[in-house]
mmCIF file of C-alpha atoms and ligand atoms in Angstrom:
data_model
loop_
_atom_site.group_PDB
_atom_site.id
_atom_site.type_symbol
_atom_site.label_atom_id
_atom_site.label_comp_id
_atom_site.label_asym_id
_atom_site.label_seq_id
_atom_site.Cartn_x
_atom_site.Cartn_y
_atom_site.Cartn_z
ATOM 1 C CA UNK A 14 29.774 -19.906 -10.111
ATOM 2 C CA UNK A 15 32.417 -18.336 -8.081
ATOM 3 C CA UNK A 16 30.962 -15.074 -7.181
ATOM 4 C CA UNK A 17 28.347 -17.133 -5.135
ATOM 5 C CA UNK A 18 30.469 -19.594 -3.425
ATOM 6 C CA UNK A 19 29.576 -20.524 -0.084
ATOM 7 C CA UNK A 20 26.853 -17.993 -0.243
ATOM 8 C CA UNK A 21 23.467 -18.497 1.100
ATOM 9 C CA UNK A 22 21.122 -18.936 -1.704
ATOM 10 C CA UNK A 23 17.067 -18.608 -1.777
ATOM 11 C CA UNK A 24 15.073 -21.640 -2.549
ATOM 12 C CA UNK A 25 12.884 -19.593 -4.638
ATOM 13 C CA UNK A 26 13.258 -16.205 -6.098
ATOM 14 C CA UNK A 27 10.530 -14.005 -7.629
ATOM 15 C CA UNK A 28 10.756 -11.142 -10.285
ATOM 16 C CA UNK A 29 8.793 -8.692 -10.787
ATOM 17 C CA UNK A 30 10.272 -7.736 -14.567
ATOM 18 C CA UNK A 31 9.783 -3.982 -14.784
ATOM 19 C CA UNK A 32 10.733 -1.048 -17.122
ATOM 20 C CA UNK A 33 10.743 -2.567 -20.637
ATOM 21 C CA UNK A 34 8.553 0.338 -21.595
ATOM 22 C CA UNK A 35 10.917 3.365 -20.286
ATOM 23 C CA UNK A 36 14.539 1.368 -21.728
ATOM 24 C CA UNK A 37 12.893 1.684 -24.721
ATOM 25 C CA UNK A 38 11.847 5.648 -23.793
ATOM 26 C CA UNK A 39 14.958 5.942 -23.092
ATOM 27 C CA UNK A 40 16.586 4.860 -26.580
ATOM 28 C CA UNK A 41 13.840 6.264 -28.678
ATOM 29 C CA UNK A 42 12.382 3.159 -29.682
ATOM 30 C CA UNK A 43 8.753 1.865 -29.576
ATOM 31 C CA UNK A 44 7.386 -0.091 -26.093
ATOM 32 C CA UNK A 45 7.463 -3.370 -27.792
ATOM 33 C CA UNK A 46 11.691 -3.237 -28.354
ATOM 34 C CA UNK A 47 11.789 -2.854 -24.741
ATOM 35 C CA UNK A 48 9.870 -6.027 -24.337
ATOM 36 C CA UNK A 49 12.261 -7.794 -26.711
ATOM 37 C CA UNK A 50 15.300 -6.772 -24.899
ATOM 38 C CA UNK A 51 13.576 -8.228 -22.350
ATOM 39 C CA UNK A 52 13.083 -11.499 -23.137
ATOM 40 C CA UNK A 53 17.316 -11.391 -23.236
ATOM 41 C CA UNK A 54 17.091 -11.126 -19.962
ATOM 42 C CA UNK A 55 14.672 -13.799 -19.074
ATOM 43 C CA UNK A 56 16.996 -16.203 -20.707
ATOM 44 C CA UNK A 57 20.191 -15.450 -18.930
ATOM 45 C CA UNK A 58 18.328 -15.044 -15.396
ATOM 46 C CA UNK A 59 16.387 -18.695 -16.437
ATOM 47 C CA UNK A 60 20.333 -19.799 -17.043
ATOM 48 C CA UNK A 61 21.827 -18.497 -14.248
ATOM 49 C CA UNK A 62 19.271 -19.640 -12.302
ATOM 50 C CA UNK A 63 20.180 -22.966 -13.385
ATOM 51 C CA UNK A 64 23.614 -22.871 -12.832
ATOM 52 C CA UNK A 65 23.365 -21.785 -9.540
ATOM 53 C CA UNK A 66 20.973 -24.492 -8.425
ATOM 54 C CA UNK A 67 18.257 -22.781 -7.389
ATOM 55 C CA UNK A 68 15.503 -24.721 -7.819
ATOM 56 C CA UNK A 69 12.388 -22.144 -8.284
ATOM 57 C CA UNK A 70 12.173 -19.287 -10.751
ATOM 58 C CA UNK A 71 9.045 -17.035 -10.234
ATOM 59 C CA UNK A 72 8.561 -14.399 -13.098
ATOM 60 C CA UNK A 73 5.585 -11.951 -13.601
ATOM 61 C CA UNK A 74 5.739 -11.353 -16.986
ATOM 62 C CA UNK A 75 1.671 -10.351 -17.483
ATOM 63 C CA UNK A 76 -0.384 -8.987 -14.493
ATOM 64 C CA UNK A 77 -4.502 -9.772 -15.121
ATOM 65 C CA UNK A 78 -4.402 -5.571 -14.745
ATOM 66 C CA UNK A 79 -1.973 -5.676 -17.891
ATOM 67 C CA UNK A 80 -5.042 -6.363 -20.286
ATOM 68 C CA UNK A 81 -5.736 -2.547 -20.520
ATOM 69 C CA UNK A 82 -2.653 -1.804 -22.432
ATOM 70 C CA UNK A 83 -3.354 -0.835 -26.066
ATOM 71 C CA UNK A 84 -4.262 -3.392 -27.704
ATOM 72 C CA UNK A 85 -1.082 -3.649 -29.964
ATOM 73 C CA UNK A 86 0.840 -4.065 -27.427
ATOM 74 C CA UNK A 87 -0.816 -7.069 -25.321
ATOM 75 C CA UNK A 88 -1.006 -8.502 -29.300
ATOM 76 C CA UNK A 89 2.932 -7.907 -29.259
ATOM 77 C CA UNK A 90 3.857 -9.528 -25.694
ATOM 78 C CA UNK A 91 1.494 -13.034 -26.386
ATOM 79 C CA UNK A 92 3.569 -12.972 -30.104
ATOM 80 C CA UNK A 93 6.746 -12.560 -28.138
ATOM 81 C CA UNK A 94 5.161 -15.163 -25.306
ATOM 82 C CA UNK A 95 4.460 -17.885 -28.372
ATOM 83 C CA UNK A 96 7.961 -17.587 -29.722
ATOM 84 C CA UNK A 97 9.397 -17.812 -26.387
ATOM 85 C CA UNK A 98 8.054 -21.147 -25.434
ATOM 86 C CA UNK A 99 8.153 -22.671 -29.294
ATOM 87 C CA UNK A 100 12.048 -21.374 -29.027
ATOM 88 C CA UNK A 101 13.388 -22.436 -25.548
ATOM 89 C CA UNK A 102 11.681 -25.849 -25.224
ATOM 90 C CA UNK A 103 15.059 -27.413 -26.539
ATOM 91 C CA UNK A 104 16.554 -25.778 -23.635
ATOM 92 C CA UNK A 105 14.644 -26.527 -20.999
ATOM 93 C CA UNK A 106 14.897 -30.200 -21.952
ATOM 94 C CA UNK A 107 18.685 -29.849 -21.519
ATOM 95 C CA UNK A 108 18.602 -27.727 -18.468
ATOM 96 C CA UNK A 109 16.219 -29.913 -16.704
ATOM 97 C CA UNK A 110 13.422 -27.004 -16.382
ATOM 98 C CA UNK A 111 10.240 -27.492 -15.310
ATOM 99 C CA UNK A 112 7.763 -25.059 -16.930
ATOM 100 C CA UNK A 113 4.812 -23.888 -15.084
ATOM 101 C CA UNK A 114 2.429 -20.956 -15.479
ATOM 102 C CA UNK A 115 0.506 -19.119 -12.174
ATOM 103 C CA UNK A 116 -2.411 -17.177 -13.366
ATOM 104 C CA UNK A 117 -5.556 -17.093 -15.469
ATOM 105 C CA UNK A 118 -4.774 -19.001 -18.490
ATOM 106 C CA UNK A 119 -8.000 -19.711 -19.814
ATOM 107 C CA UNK A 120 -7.454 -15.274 -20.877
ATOM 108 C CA UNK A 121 -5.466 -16.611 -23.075
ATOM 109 C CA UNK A 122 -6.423 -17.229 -27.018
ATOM 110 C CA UNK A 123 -6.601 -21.069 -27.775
ATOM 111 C CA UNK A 124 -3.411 -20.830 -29.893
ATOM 112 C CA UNK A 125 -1.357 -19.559 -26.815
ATOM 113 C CA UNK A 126 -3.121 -22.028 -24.504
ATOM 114 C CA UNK A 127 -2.265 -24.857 -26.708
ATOM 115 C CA UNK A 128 1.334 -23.704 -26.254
ATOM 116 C CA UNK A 129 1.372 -23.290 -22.503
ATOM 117 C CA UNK A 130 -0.302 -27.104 -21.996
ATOM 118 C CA UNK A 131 2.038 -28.654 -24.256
ATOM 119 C CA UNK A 132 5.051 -26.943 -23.046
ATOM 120 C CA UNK A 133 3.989 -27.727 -19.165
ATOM 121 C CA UNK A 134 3.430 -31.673 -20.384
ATOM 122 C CA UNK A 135 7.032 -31.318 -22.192
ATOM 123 C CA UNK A 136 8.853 -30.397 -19.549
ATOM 124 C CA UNK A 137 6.906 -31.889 -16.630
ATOM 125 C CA UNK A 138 9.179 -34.817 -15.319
ATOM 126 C CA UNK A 139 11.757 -32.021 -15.246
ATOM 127 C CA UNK A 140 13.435 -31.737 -11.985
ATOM 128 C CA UNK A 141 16.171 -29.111 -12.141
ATOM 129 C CA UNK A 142 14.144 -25.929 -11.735
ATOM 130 C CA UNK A 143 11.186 -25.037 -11.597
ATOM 131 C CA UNK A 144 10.062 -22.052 -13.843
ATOM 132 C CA UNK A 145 6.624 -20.195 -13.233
ATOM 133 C CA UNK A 146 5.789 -17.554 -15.515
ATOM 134 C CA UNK A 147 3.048 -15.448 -14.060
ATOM 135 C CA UNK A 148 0.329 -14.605 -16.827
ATOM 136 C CA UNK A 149 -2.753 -13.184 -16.315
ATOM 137 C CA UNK A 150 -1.725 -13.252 -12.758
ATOM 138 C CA UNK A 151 -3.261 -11.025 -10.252
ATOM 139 C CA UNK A 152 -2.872 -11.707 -6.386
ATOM 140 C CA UNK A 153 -6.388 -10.589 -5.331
ATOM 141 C CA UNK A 154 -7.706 -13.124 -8.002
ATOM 142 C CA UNK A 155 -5.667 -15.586 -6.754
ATOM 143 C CA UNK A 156 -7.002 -15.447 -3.161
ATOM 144 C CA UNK A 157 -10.307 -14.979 -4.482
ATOM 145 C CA UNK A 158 -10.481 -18.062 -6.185
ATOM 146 C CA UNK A 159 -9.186 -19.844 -3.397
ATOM 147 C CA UNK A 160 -11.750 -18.764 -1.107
ATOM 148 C CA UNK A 161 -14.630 -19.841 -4.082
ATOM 149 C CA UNK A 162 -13.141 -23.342 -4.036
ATOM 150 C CA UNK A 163 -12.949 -23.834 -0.735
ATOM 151 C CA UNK A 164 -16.707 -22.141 0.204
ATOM 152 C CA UNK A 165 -17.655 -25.024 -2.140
ATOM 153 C CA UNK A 166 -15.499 -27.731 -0.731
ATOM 154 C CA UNK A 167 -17.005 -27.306 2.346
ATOM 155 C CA UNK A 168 -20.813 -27.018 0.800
ATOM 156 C CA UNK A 169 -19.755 -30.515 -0.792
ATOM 157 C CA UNK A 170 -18.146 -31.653 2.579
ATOM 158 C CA UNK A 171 -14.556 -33.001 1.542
ATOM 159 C CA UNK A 172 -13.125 -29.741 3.455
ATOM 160 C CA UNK A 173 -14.028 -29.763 6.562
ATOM 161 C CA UNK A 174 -11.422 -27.000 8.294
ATOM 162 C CA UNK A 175 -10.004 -24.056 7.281
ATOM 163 C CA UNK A 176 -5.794 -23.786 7.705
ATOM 164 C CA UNK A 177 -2.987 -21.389 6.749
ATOM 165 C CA UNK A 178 -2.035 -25.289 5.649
ATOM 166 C CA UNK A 179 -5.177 -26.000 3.808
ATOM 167 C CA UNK A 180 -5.989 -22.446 1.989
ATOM 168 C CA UNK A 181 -2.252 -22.493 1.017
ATOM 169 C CA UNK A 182 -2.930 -25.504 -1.290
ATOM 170 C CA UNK A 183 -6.081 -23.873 -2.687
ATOM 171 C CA UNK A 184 -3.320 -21.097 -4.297
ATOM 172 C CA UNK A 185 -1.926 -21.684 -7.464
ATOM 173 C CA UNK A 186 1.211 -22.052 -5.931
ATOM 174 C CA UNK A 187 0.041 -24.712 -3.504
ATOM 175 C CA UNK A 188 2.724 -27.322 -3.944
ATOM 176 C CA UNK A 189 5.600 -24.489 -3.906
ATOM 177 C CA UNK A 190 7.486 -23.049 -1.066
ATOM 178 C CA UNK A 191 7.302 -19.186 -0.556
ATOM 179 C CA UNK A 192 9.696 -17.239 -2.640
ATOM 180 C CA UNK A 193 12.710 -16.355 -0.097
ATOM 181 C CA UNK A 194 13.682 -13.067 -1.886
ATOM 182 C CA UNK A 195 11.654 -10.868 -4.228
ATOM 183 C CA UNK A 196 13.609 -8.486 -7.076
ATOM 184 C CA UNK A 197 11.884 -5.748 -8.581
ATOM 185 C CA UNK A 198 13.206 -4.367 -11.083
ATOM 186 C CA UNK A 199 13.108 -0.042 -12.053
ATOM 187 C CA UNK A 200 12.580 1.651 -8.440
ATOM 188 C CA UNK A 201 8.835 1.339 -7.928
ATOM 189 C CA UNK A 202 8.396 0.827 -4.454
ATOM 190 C CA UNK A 203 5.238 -1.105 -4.922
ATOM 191 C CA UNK A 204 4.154 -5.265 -5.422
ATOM 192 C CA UNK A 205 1.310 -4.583 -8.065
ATOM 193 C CA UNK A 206 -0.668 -7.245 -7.159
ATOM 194 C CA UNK A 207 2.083 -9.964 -7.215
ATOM 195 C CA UNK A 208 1.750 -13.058 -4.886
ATOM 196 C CA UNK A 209 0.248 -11.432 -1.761
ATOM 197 C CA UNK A 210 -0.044 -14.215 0.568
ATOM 198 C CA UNK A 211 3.074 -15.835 -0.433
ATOM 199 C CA UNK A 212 5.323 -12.780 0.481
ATOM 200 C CA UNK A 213 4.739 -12.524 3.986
ATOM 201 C CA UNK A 214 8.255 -13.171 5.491
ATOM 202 C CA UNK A 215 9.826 -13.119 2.078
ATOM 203 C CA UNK A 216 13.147 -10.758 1.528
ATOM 204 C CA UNK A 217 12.752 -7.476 -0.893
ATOM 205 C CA UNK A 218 15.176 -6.137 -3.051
ATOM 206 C CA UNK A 219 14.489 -2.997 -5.329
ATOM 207 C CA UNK A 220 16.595 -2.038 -7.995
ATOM 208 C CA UNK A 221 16.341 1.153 -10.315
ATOM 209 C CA UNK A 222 18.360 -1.382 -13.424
ATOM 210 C CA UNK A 223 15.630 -2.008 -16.045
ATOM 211 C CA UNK A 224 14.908 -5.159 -16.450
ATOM 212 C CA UNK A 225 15.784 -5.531 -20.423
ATOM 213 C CA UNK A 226 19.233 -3.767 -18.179
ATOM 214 C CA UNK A 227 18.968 -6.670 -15.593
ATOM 215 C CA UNK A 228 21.665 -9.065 -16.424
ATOM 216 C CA UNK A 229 23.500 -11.776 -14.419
ATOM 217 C CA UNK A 230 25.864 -9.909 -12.807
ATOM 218 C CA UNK A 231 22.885 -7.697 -11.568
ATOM 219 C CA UNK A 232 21.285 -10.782 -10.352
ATOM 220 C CA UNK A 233 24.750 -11.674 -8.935
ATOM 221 C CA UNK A 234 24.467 -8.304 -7.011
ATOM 222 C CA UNK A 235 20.881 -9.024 -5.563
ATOM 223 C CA UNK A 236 21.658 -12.796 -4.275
ATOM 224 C CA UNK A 237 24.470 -11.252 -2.088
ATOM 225 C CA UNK A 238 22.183 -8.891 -0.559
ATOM 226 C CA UNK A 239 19.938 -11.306 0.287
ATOM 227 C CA UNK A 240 22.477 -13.760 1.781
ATOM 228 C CA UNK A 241 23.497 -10.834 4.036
ATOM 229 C CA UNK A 242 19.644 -10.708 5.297
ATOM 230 C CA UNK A 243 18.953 -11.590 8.633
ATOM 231 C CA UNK A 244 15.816 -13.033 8.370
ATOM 232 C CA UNK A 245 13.462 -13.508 11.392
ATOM 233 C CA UNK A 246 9.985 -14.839 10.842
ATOM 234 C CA UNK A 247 8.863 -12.834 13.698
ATOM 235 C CA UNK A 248 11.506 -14.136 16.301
ATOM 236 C CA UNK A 249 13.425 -12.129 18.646
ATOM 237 C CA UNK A 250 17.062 -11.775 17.437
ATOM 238 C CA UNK A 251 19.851 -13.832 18.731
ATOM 239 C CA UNK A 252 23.011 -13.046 20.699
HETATM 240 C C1 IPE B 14 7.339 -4.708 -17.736
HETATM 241 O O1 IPE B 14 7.696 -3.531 -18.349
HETATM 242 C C2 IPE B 14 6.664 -5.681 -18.674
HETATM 243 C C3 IPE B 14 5.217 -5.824 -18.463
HETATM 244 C C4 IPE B 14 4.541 -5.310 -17.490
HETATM 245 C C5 IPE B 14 4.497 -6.630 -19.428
HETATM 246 P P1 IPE B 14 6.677 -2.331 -18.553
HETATM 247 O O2 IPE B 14 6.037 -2.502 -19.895
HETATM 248 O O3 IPE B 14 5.749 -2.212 -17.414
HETATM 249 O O4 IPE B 14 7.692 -1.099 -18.591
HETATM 250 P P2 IPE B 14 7.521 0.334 -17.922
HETATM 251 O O5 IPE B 14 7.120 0.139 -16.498
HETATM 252 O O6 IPE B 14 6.463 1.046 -18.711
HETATM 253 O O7 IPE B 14 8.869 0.962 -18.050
HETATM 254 C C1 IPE B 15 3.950 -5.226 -12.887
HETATM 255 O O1 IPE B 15 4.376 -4.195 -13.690
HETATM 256 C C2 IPE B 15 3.504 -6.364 -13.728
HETATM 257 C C3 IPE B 15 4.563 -7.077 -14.439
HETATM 258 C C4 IPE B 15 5.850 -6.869 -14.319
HETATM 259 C C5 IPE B 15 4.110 -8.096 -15.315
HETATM 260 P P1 IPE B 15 3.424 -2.990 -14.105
HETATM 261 O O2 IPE B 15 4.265 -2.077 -14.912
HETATM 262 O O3 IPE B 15 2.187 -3.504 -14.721
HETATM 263 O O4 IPE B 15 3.067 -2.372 -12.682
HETATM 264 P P2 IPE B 15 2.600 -0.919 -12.290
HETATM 265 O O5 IPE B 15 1.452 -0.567 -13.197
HETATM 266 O O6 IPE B 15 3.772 0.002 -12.518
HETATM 267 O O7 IPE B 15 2.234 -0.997 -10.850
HETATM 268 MG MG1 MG B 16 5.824 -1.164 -15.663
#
């Protein structure tokens, strides 16, 4: 891709997909078109992605504070979830994606569940890129459960010290590096819950495009920024 030639490009990028709801508010149109525009978008950033190289793809598609939508609409995104996976497996295969999924899965209804094993199995000698969707996902949970498995690792003695190291594994993300660069997409200034140990050095970028909006040259945009980023990990600066 020419646009990012001799760029610096993130290992791993995260998304936080926001404002399906209002690009639908804004056309008229009920919540759940948003959602489908959407999943547009998660195709050509899951292709870009691909084309670019970079080999981990972090989406939060469904936070574990998500369940308190109406209940038409959670009904409407695990529909759109189902066809997603039953539709891109093809793809993946011939992309070379891995699929993975952060989060609380046993939420999920049997049928959906089903899916997200098989399609994990599918695709797991898959090398290309890695691509986590987030589901059920809350960060607090996360750590939480972390901290139960290791309190009883160390009751049953095959833990026997605590590390950043060591309570990294114990996250669902424990064999991934930390995302480099975070989107978010529609202006809110805020993380909602998304990966809160794994963002602490990791680049932010904030746009107000919607996400159904957020396209490739968008993500284009946001991988310059971040290869302009001088990032320090706490160091003093140089020169
Ligand atoms: C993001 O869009 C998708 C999910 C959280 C599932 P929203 O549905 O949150 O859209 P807005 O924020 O209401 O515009
Ligand atoms: C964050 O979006 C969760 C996902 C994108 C899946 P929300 O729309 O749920 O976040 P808040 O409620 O605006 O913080
Ligand atoms: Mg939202």
């Amino acid at each position: 891709m020419q646009a990012t030639k001799n760029i610096k490009l993130p290992t791993h990028v995260a998304i936080i997909m926001d404002g399906n709801g209002r690009w639908a508010r804004q056309r008229h149109l009920p919540r759940v078109e948003g959602h489908i525009r959407g999943m547009e978008s998660v195709r050509e950033i899951v292709t870009s992605s691909c084309e670019l190289r970079i080999p981990y793809l972090t989406l939060y598609a469904f936070s574990k504070e998500n369940w308190i939508r109406p209940k038409e609409e959670v009904k409407k995104l695990l529909e759109l979830l189902a066809h997603y996976l039953v539709q891109e497996i093809p793809l993946m295969m011939e992309k070379g994606i891995r699929f993975n999924i952060i989060g609380a899965i046993q939420d999920f209804p049997k049928r959906i569940r089903t899916l997200l094993y098989n399609t994990m199995a599918q695709t797991a000698k898959n090398k290309k890129l890695v691509l986590t969707i987030a589901l059920s996902y809350g960060g607090r949970q996360e750590i939480l459960n972390a901290v139960k498995q290791i309190a009883h690792d160390i009751r049953k003695g095959s833990l026997l010290r605590i590390t950043e190291k060591t309570f990294k594994k114990y996250l669902y993300t424990g064999d991934m590096p930390d995302p480099d660069l975070l989107i978010r997409t529609s202006g809110e200034m805020r993380i909602s819950n998304f990966l809160l140990w794994q963002i602490a050095y990791t680049e932010l970028y904030i746009t107000d495009v919607l996400w159904p909006d957020f396209r490739k040259d968008a993500y284009l945009k946001a991988l310059k920024v971040f290869s302009t980023r001088e990032r320090r990990f706490g160091m003093v600066k140089e020169g």
